[in-house]
mmCIF file of C-alpha atoms in Angstrom:
data_model
loop_
_atom_site.group_PDB
_atom_site.id
_atom_site.type_symbol
_atom_site.label_atom_id
_atom_site.label_comp_id
_atom_site.label_asym_id
_atom_site.label_seq_id
_atom_site.Cartn_x
_atom_site.Cartn_y
_atom_site.Cartn_z
ATOM 1 C CA UNK A 1 51.274 -63.048 36.345
ATOM 2 C CA UNK A 2 53.601 -62.108 39.191
ATOM 3 C CA UNK A 3 57.284 -62.825 38.740
ATOM 4 C CA UNK A 4 59.948 -64.203 41.039
ATOM 5 C CA UNK A 5 63.706 -63.896 40.948
ATOM 6 C CA UNK A 6 65.946 -66.938 40.796
ATOM 7 C CA UNK A 7 69.388 -66.371 42.228
ATOM 8 C CA UNK A 8 71.190 -63.062 42.462
ATOM 9 C CA UNK A 9 72.286 -62.597 38.869
ATOM 10 C CA UNK A 10 69.074 -61.221 37.424
ATOM 11 C CA UNK A 11 67.037 -64.201 36.209
ATOM 12 C CA UNK A 12 63.366 -63.315 36.577
ATOM 13 C CA UNK A 13 60.627 -65.829 35.799
ATOM 14 C CA UNK A 14 56.891 -66.180 36.215
ATOM 15 C CA UNK A 15 55.857 -67.229 39.717
ATOM 16 C CA UNK A 16 54.615 -70.490 38.220
ATOM 17 C CA UNK A 17 56.434 -72.418 35.520
ATOM 18 C CA UNK A 18 55.386 -75.226 33.199
ATOM 19 C CA UNK A 19 56.972 -78.663 33.255
ATOM 20 C CA UNK A 20 56.837 -80.087 29.740
ATOM 21 C CA UNK A 21 58.039 -83.669 30.358
ATOM 22 C CA UNK A 22 54.642 -85.366 30.193
ATOM 23 C CA UNK A 23 53.937 -83.892 26.782
ATOM 24 C CA UNK A 24 56.311 -86.445 25.251
ATOM 25 C CA UNK A 25 56.569 -89.420 27.587
ATOM 26 C CA UNK A 26 55.969 -91.063 30.976
ATOM 27 C CA UNK A 27 52.312 -90.070 31.541
ATOM 28 C CA UNK A 28 50.423 -92.128 29.007
ATOM 29 C CA UNK A 29 49.097 -90.990 25.635
ATOM 30 C CA UNK A 30 50.658 -87.900 24.096
ATOM 31 C CA UNK A 31 49.118 -85.347 21.736
ATOM 32 C CA UNK A 32 51.548 -82.923 20.114
ATOM 33 C CA UNK A 33 48.834 -80.536 18.981
ATOM 34 C CA UNK A 34 47.364 -80.186 22.449
ATOM 35 C CA UNK A 35 50.832 -79.963 23.965
ATOM 36 C CA UNK A 36 51.820 -77.056 21.729
ATOM 37 C CA UNK A 37 48.461 -75.389 22.383
ATOM 38 C CA UNK A 38 49.132 -75.780 26.116
ATOM 39 C CA UNK A 39 52.524 -74.078 25.808
ATOM 40 C CA UNK A 40 50.965 -71.232 23.827
ATOM 41 C CA UNK A 41 48.197 -70.875 26.405
ATOM 42 C CA UNK A 42 50.786 -70.752 29.173
ATOM 43 C CA UNK A 43 52.453 -67.798 27.499
ATOM 44 C CA UNK A 44 49.078 -66.071 27.126
ATOM 45 C CA UNK A 45 48.550 -66.497 30.874
ATOM 46 C CA UNK A 46 51.949 -64.994 31.635
ATOM 47 C CA UNK A 47 53.659 -68.292 32.416
ATOM 48 C CA UNK A 48 56.988 -67.811 30.661
ATOM 49 C CA UNK A 49 59.198 -70.336 32.481
ATOM 50 C CA UNK A 50 59.302 -73.585 30.473
ATOM 51 C CA UNK A 51 61.160 -76.680 31.662
ATOM 52 C CA UNK A 52 62.382 -79.587 29.548
ATOM 53 C CA UNK A 53 65.351 -81.996 29.412
ATOM 54 C CA UNK A 54 67.267 -83.965 26.834
ATOM 55 C CA UNK A 55 66.144 -87.296 28.300
ATOM 56 C CA UNK A 56 62.394 -86.588 28.044
ATOM 57 C CA UNK A 57 61.327 -88.668 25.096
ATOM 58 C CA UNK A 58 65.032 -89.025 24.302
ATOM 59 C CA UNK A 59 65.124 -85.593 22.732
ATOM 60 C CA UNK A 60 61.532 -85.497 21.502
ATOM 61 C CA UNK A 61 60.426 -83.074 24.199
ATOM 62 C CA UNK A 62 63.116 -80.547 23.341
ATOM 63 C CA UNK A 63 62.068 -80.737 19.701
ATOM 64 C CA UNK A 64 58.428 -80.189 20.671
ATOM 65 C CA UNK A 65 59.218 -77.218 22.907
ATOM 66 C CA UNK A 66 61.493 -75.739 20.254
ATOM 67 C CA UNK A 67 58.715 -76.040 17.688
ATOM 68 C CA UNK A 68 56.191 -74.426 20.041
ATOM 69 C CA UNK A 69 58.309 -71.365 20.826
ATOM 70 C CA UNK A 70 59.997 -70.865 17.455
ATOM 71 C CA UNK A 71 58.092 -67.662 16.698
ATOM 72 C CA UNK A 72 57.925 -66.416 20.301
ATOM 73 C CA UNK A 73 61.392 -67.048 21.765
ATOM 74 C CA UNK A 74 61.595 -63.564 23.256
ATOM 75 C CA UNK A 75 58.633 -64.370 25.528
ATOM 76 C CA UNK A 76 60.177 -67.493 27.042
ATOM 77 C CA UNK A 77 62.637 -68.274 29.810
ATOM 78 C CA UNK A 78 63.766 -71.722 28.739
ATOM 79 C CA UNK A 79 65.396 -74.323 30.966
ATOM 80 C CA UNK A 80 66.736 -77.688 29.894
ATOM 81 C CA UNK A 81 68.933 -80.334 31.502
ATOM 82 C CA UNK A 82 71.659 -82.838 30.748
ATOM 83 C CA UNK A 83 73.215 -85.792 32.525
ATOM 84 C CA UNK A 84 70.622 -88.577 32.434
ATOM 85 C CA UNK A 85 71.763 -90.747 29.543
ATOM 86 C CA UNK A 86 69.373 -93.353 28.145
ATOM 87 C CA UNK A 87 70.614 -96.166 25.929
ATOM 88 C CA UNK A 88 68.772 -98.103 23.221
ATOM 89 C CA UNK A 89 68.552 -101.144 25.488
ATOM 90 C CA UNK A 90 66.670 -99.149 28.123
ATOM 91 C CA UNK A 91 69.589 -98.799 30.512
ATOM 92 C CA UNK A 92 70.519 -95.448 32.021
ATOM 93 C CA UNK A 93 73.602 -93.794 33.396
ATOM 94 C CA UNK A 94 74.500 -90.385 34.755
ATOM 95 C CA UNK A 95 77.299 -88.452 33.060
ATOM 96 C CA UNK A 96 78.888 -85.235 34.180
ATOM 97 C CA UNK A 97 82.298 -85.371 32.522
ATOM 98 C CA UNK A 98 83.398 -82.221 30.722
ATOM 99 C CA UNK A 99 83.314 -83.718 27.232
ATOM 100 C CA UNK A 100 79.759 -84.902 27.717
ATOM 101 C CA UNK A 101 78.618 -81.535 29.100
ATOM 102 C CA UNK A 102 79.752 -79.801 25.918
ATOM 103 C CA UNK A 103 78.348 -82.546 23.664
ATOM 104 C CA UNK A 104 74.978 -82.595 25.423
ATOM 105 C CA UNK A 105 74.547 -78.822 25.250
ATOM 106 C CA UNK A 106 75.236 -78.676 21.524
ATOM 107 C CA UNK A 107 72.783 -81.522 20.934
ATOM 108 C CA UNK A 108 70.074 -79.784 22.979
ATOM 109 C CA UNK A 109 70.526 -76.526 21.096
ATOM 110 C CA UNK A 110 70.170 -78.371 17.790
ATOM 111 C CA UNK A 111 66.952 -80.057 18.878
ATOM 112 C CA UNK A 112 65.534 -76.839 20.293
ATOM 113 C CA UNK A 113 66.563 -74.874 17.222
ATOM 114 C CA UNK A 114 68.115 -72.168 19.428
ATOM 115 C CA UNK A 115 71.457 -70.505 19.890
ATOM 116 C CA UNK A 116 71.219 -70.435 23.689
ATOM 117 C CA UNK A 117 69.182 -71.606 26.656
ATOM 118 C CA UNK A 118 68.408 -69.395 29.632
ATOM 119 C CA UNK A 119 69.002 -71.974 32.373
ATOM 120 C CA UNK A 120 71.038 -75.161 32.018
ATOM 121 C CA UNK A 121 70.831 -77.782 34.750
ATOM 122 C CA UNK A 122 72.856 -80.839 35.564
ATOM 123 C CA UNK A 123 69.908 -83.241 35.823
ATOM 124 C CA UNK A 124 71.564 -85.624 38.276
ATOM 125 C CA UNK A 125 74.930 -85.518 40.017
ATOM 126 C CA UNK A 126 77.540 -87.876 38.553
ATOM 127 C CA UNK A 127 79.182 -89.389 41.630
ATOM 128 C CA UNK A 128 82.150 -90.535 39.521
ATOM 129 C CA UNK A 129 83.104 -87.028 38.425
ATOM 130 C CA UNK A 130 84.078 -84.140 40.715
ATOM 131 C CA UNK A 131 81.346 -81.521 40.616
ATOM 132 C CA UNK A 132 84.090 -78.966 39.996
ATOM 133 C CA UNK A 133 84.801 -80.573 36.607
ATOM 134 C CA UNK A 134 81.148 -80.616 35.624
ATOM 135 C CA UNK A 135 80.435 -77.028 36.630
ATOM 136 C CA UNK A 136 83.717 -75.890 35.121
ATOM 137 C CA UNK A 137 82.544 -77.219 31.763
ATOM 138 C CA UNK A 138 79.126 -75.646 32.260
ATOM 139 C CA UNK A 139 80.833 -72.314 32.987
ATOM 140 C CA UNK A 140 82.582 -72.585 29.623
ATOM 141 C CA UNK A 141 79.148 -72.755 28.008
ATOM 142 C CA UNK A 142 78.215 -69.494 29.704
ATOM 143 C CA UNK A 143 81.410 -67.887 28.433
ATOM 144 C CA UNK A 144 80.606 -69.143 24.925
ATOM 145 C CA UNK A 145 77.121 -67.597 25.045
ATOM 146 C CA UNK A 146 75.338 -70.936 24.739
ATOM 147 C CA UNK A 147 73.909 -70.780 28.262
ATOM 148 C CA UNK A 148 72.852 -67.773 30.340
ATOM 149 C CA UNK A 149 72.554 -69.281 33.851
ATOM 150 C CA UNK A 150 73.531 -72.538 35.553
ATOM 151 C CA UNK A 151 71.518 -74.909 37.712
ATOM 152 C CA UNK A 152 71.699 -78.223 39.533
ATOM 153 C CA UNK A 153 69.001 -80.795 40.219
ATOM 154 C CA UNK A 154 68.625 -83.111 43.207
ATOM 155 C CA UNK A 155 71.954 -82.000 44.675
ATOM 156 C CA UNK A 156 72.962 -82.142 48.325
ATOM 157 C CA UNK A 157 74.056 -79.097 50.342
ATOM 158 C CA UNK A 158 77.715 -80.111 50.092
ATOM 159 C CA UNK A 159 77.518 -80.504 46.307
ATOM 160 C CA UNK A 160 75.715 -77.178 45.961
ATOM 161 C CA UNK A 161 78.433 -75.390 47.931
ATOM 162 C CA UNK A 162 81.253 -76.929 45.907
ATOM 163 C CA UNK A 163 79.510 -76.147 42.623
ATOM 164 C CA UNK A 164 78.736 -72.565 43.603
ATOM 165 C CA UNK A 165 82.409 -71.991 44.435
ATOM 166 C CA UNK A 166 83.293 -72.724 40.792
ATOM 167 C CA UNK A 167 80.578 -70.620 39.144
ATOM 168 C CA UNK A 168 77.437 -68.957 40.547
ATOM 169 C CA UNK A 169 74.534 -71.395 40.599
ATOM 170 C CA UNK A 170 71.288 -69.606 39.809
ATOM 171 C CA UNK A 171 68.773 -72.330 40.652
ATOM 172 C CA UNK A 172 68.485 -75.701 42.326
ATOM 173 C CA UNK A 173 65.658 -77.879 41.030
ATOM 174 C CA UNK A 174 64.387 -80.692 43.224
ATOM 175 C CA UNK A 175 61.107 -82.379 44.029
ATOM 176 C CA UNK A 176 59.143 -80.394 46.610
ATOM 177 C CA UNK A 177 55.496 -80.661 47.577
ATOM 178 C CA UNK A 178 53.202 -81.480 50.460
ATOM 179 C CA UNK A 179 54.272 -85.108 50.221
ATOM 180 C CA UNK A 180 57.972 -84.474 49.504
ATOM 181 C CA UNK A 181 59.524 -82.164 52.083
ATOM 182 C CA UNK A 182 63.117 -83.424 51.669
ATOM 183 C CA UNK A 183 64.528 -80.005 50.630
ATOM 184 C CA UNK A 184 63.705 -78.710 54.106
ATOM 185 C CA UNK A 185 66.558 -80.875 55.428
ATOM 186 C CA UNK A 186 69.297 -78.384 54.637
ATOM 187 C CA UNK A 187 68.893 -77.824 50.893
ATOM 188 C CA UNK A 188 66.582 -74.804 51.080
ATOM 189 C CA UNK A 189 68.705 -73.281 53.841
ATOM 190 C CA UNK A 190 71.867 -73.733 51.753
ATOM 191 C CA UNK A 191 70.253 -72.166 48.703
ATOM 192 C CA UNK A 192 69.137 -69.159 50.715
ATOM 193 C CA UNK A 193 72.524 -68.725 52.311
ATOM 194 C CA UNK A 194 74.182 -68.699 48.882
ATOM 195 C CA UNK A 195 71.492 -66.689 47.082
ATOM 196 C CA UNK A 196 70.310 -69.570 44.907
ATOM 197 C CA UNK A 197 66.692 -69.824 43.766
ATOM 198 C CA UNK A 198 64.680 -73.013 44.238
ATOM 199 C CA UNK A 199 62.595 -74.620 41.486
ATOM 200 C CA UNK A 200 60.089 -77.173 42.756
ATOM 201 C CA UNK A 201 59.313 -79.994 40.339
ATOM 202 C CA UNK A 202 56.347 -82.327 40.853
ATOM 203 C CA UNK A 203 54.655 -79.832 43.208
ATOM 204 C CA UNK A 204 51.423 -81.780 42.644
ATOM 205 C CA UNK A 205 52.982 -85.131 43.512
ATOM 206 C CA UNK A 206 52.861 -86.327 39.887
ATOM 207 C CA UNK A 207 49.153 -85.586 39.858
ATOM 208 C CA UNK A 208 48.330 -87.501 43.033
ATOM 209 C CA UNK A 209 47.745 -84.351 45.095
ATOM 210 C CA UNK A 210 45.011 -83.189 42.711
ATOM 211 C CA UNK A 211 42.736 -85.994 43.920
ATOM 212 C CA UNK A 212 41.936 -87.012 40.360
ATOM 213 C CA UNK A 213 43.737 -90.345 40.668
ATOM 214 C CA UNK A 214 41.563 -92.622 42.783
ATOM 215 C CA UNK A 215 43.124 -95.982 41.913
ATOM 216 C CA UNK A 216 46.040 -97.434 39.949
ATOM 217 C CA UNK A 217 43.526 -98.306 37.221
ATOM 218 C CA UNK A 218 43.130 -94.574 36.541
ATOM 219 C CA UNK A 219 46.628 -94.643 35.042
ATOM 220 C CA UNK A 220 47.148 -95.797 31.470
ATOM 221 C CA UNK A 221 49.249 -98.826 30.642
ATOM 222 C CA UNK A 222 52.830 -97.660 30.292
ATOM 223 C CA UNK A 223 52.380 -94.743 32.701
ATOM 224 C CA UNK A 224 55.558 -94.781 34.794
ATOM 225 C CA UNK A 225 53.606 -93.925 37.952
ATOM 226 C CA UNK A 226 52.325 -97.495 38.028
ATOM 227 C CA UNK A 227 55.830 -98.444 39.172
ATOM 228 C CA UNK A 228 56.157 -95.614 41.673
ATOM 229 C CA UNK A 229 56.071 -96.865 45.286
ATOM 230 C CA UNK A 230 53.673 -94.125 46.362
ATOM 231 C CA UNK A 231 51.119 -95.289 43.801
ATOM 232 C CA UNK A 232 51.230 -98.937 44.851
ATOM 233 C CA UNK A 233 49.525 -101.219 47.363
ATOM 234 C CA UNK A 234 48.824 -99.927 50.843
ATOM 235 C CA UNK A 235 50.901 -96.817 50.138
ATOM 236 C CA UNK A 236 48.307 -95.731 47.600
ATOM 237 C CA UNK A 237 45.409 -95.825 50.052
ATOM 238 C CA UNK A 238 47.355 -94.155 52.847
ATOM 239 C CA UNK A 239 48.350 -91.335 50.547
ATOM 240 C CA UNK A 240 44.804 -91.046 49.210
ATOM 241 C CA UNK A 241 43.562 -90.604 52.775
ATOM 242 C CA UNK A 242 45.963 -87.670 53.193
ATOM 243 C CA UNK A 243 44.764 -86.060 49.973
ATOM 244 C CA UNK A 244 41.152 -86.415 51.127
ATOM 245 C CA UNK A 245 41.953 -84.163 54.090
ATOM 246 C CA UNK A 246 43.355 -81.509 51.737
ATOM 247 C CA UNK A 247 40.252 -81.861 49.542
ATOM 248 C CA UNK A 248 38.088 -81.062 52.561
ATOM 249 C CA UNK A 249 39.996 -77.851 53.209
ATOM 250 C CA UNK A 250 39.830 -76.917 49.528
ATOM 251 C CA UNK A 251 36.099 -77.567 49.231
ATOM 252 C CA UNK A 252 35.292 -75.097 52.000
ATOM 253 C CA UNK A 253 36.457 -72.218 49.818
ATOM 254 C CA UNK A 254 35.535 -73.584 46.404
ATOM 255 C CA UNK A 255 39.081 -74.484 45.452
ATOM 256 C CA UNK A 256 40.614 -77.735 44.300
ATOM 257 C CA UNK A 257 43.092 -79.882 46.199
ATOM 258 C CA UNK A 258 45.633 -79.214 43.474
ATOM 259 C CA UNK A 259 45.271 -75.451 43.852
ATOM 260 C CA UNK A 260 45.771 -75.749 47.595
ATOM 261 C CA UNK A 261 48.865 -77.911 47.050
ATOM 262 C CA UNK A 262 50.359 -75.385 44.612
ATOM 263 C CA UNK A 263 49.501 -72.432 46.835
ATOM 264 C CA UNK A 264 51.278 -74.209 49.688
ATOM 265 C CA UNK A 265 54.488 -74.516 47.633
ATOM 266 C CA UNK A 266 54.193 -70.883 46.537
ATOM 267 C CA UNK A 267 53.876 -69.888 50.193
ATOM 268 C CA UNK A 268 57.270 -71.391 51.036
ATOM 269 C CA UNK A 269 59.045 -68.209 49.928
ATOM 270 C CA UNK A 270 59.455 -65.732 47.095
ATOM 271 C CA UNK A 271 62.568 -67.633 46.008
ATOM 272 C CA UNK A 272 60.553 -70.819 45.351
ATOM 273 C CA UNK A 273 59.055 -71.378 41.881
ATOM 274 C CA UNK A 274 56.896 -74.483 41.312
ATOM 275 C CA UNK A 275 56.781 -75.964 37.809
ATOM 276 C CA UNK A 276 53.725 -78.236 37.685
ATOM 277 C CA UNK A 277 53.640 -80.357 34.567
ATOM 278 C CA UNK A 278 50.610 -80.814 32.400
ATOM 279 C CA UNK A 279 49.863 -81.644 28.790
ATOM 280 C CA UNK A 280 46.351 -80.165 28.723
ATOM 281 C CA UNK A 281 45.145 -76.583 28.676
ATOM 282 C CA UNK A 282 42.312 -77.122 31.152
ATOM 283 C CA UNK A 283 44.657 -78.306 33.885
ATOM 284 C CA UNK A 284 47.124 -75.534 33.071
ATOM 285 C CA UNK A 285 44.401 -72.940 33.577
ATOM 286 C CA UNK A 286 43.366 -74.518 36.879
ATOM 287 C CA UNK A 287 46.972 -74.506 38.073
ATOM 288 C CA UNK A 288 47.484 -70.876 37.056
ATOM 289 C CA UNK A 289 44.684 -69.752 39.361
ATOM 290 C CA UNK A 290 46.728 -70.933 42.350
ATOM 291 C CA UNK A 291 49.117 -67.986 41.920
ATOM 292 C CA UNK A 292 46.414 -65.603 43.129
ATOM 293 C CA UNK A 293 45.491 -67.825 46.068
ATOM 294 C CA UNK A 294 46.928 -66.583 49.365
ATOM 295 C CA UNK A 295 46.552 -69.089 52.157
ATOM 296 C CA UNK A 296 45.787 -67.692 55.593
ATOM 297 C CA UNK A 297 47.840 -68.650 58.627
ATOM 298 C CA UNK A 298 44.881 -70.690 59.818
ATOM 299 C CA UNK A 299 44.688 -72.539 56.505
ATOM 300 C CA UNK A 300 48.428 -73.209 56.511
ATOM 301 C CA UNK A 301 48.162 -74.635 60.017
ATOM 302 C CA UNK A 302 45.236 -76.844 59.028
ATOM 303 C CA UNK A 303 47.127 -78.084 55.978
ATOM 304 C CA UNK A 304 50.133 -78.877 58.157
ATOM 305 C CA UNK A 305 47.941 -80.878 60.520
ATOM 306 C CA UNK A 306 46.150 -82.640 57.663
ATOM 307 C CA UNK A 307 49.315 -83.488 55.743
ATOM 308 C CA UNK A 308 52.253 -83.276 58.169
ATOM 309 C CA UNK A 309 55.839 -83.544 57.078
ATOM 310 C CA UNK A 310 56.889 -87.142 56.487
ATOM 311 C CA UNK A 311 53.306 -88.401 56.273
ATOM 312 C CA UNK A 312 53.501 -89.711 52.691
ATOM 313 C CA UNK A 313 53.916 -93.471 52.364
ATOM 314 C CA UNK A 314 56.577 -94.930 50.078
ATOM 315 C CA UNK A 315 59.764 -93.707 48.443
ATOM 316 C CA UNK A 316 59.363 -91.131 45.697
ATOM 317 C CA UNK A 317 61.251 -93.249 43.125
ATOM 318 C CA UNK A 318 61.627 -97.016 42.798
ATOM 319 C CA UNK A 319 65.399 -96.455 42.721
ATOM 320 C CA UNK A 320 66.771 -93.576 44.792
ATOM 321 C CA UNK A 321 70.433 -94.342 44.044
ATOM 322 C CA UNK A 322 70.903 -91.343 41.737
ATOM 323 C CA UNK A 323 69.622 -88.851 44.305
ATOM 324 C CA UNK A 324 72.449 -86.895 45.944
ATOM 325 C CA UNK A 325 71.646 -86.817 49.654
#
């Protein structure tokens, strides 16, 4: 598989990554055996960029990923995140204080069974703590050899600039897809100005852009998407109508809507790396084919007309208060 460079300090990853979150939580039933088989298949396909976080399954996902790569660490570029803290009572908070940065990293390394991670993100910006303090503590982890490169997630242009002034930021990870074009409002431009790579999470709109979800009943009980505004009420049908237009374009060339959606993200620039999540090998293999799909200018124009910027109905999270905008 082709590779892409994130940032200017030498981090090279596969053009498509693998989001591992759903293997442990949020998207219904989990199957550890299939999840590990999916990670192994990704590596066989040349997908070496794996993404996890300490809050996915409250540590369970890091343990799963660590188990899957234990005998093949040298083939993996591993990213994890800190900052979203989940309590036993279900409440959450964001922490970016220096003590917590150090504590969270050590805990992640223990769960992963590793001595370092390749890319360490602040999962959400802690508005109570100066970003300089957070990134300063993250820089200490680099100096200690526990982390190779630093990243931010869902950060605003101003935050990115302040962080980058403390220590080079290699990658910014934020939601980006046909139905989430927010990064085009200054974030992508800031990253390019500073030489920061962009990692696009949920490039398939949490599965919606594949066209496989036709109603809320297609989602299992407990699937967090049931509470997502874009999957509810009239928003659902409006968004489904948009996906139908993409399906029409895909069908003309024997592709799937999901492959078109991924190819669109890949076309945004060589500094953009989408990390679609899946917990099944068959969907992984379908996604991987999108890397070899080059959309023509005519197709890109048709996609833009079919699914114009800002067309999606509903907020992307029920609570947007932790998003730095």
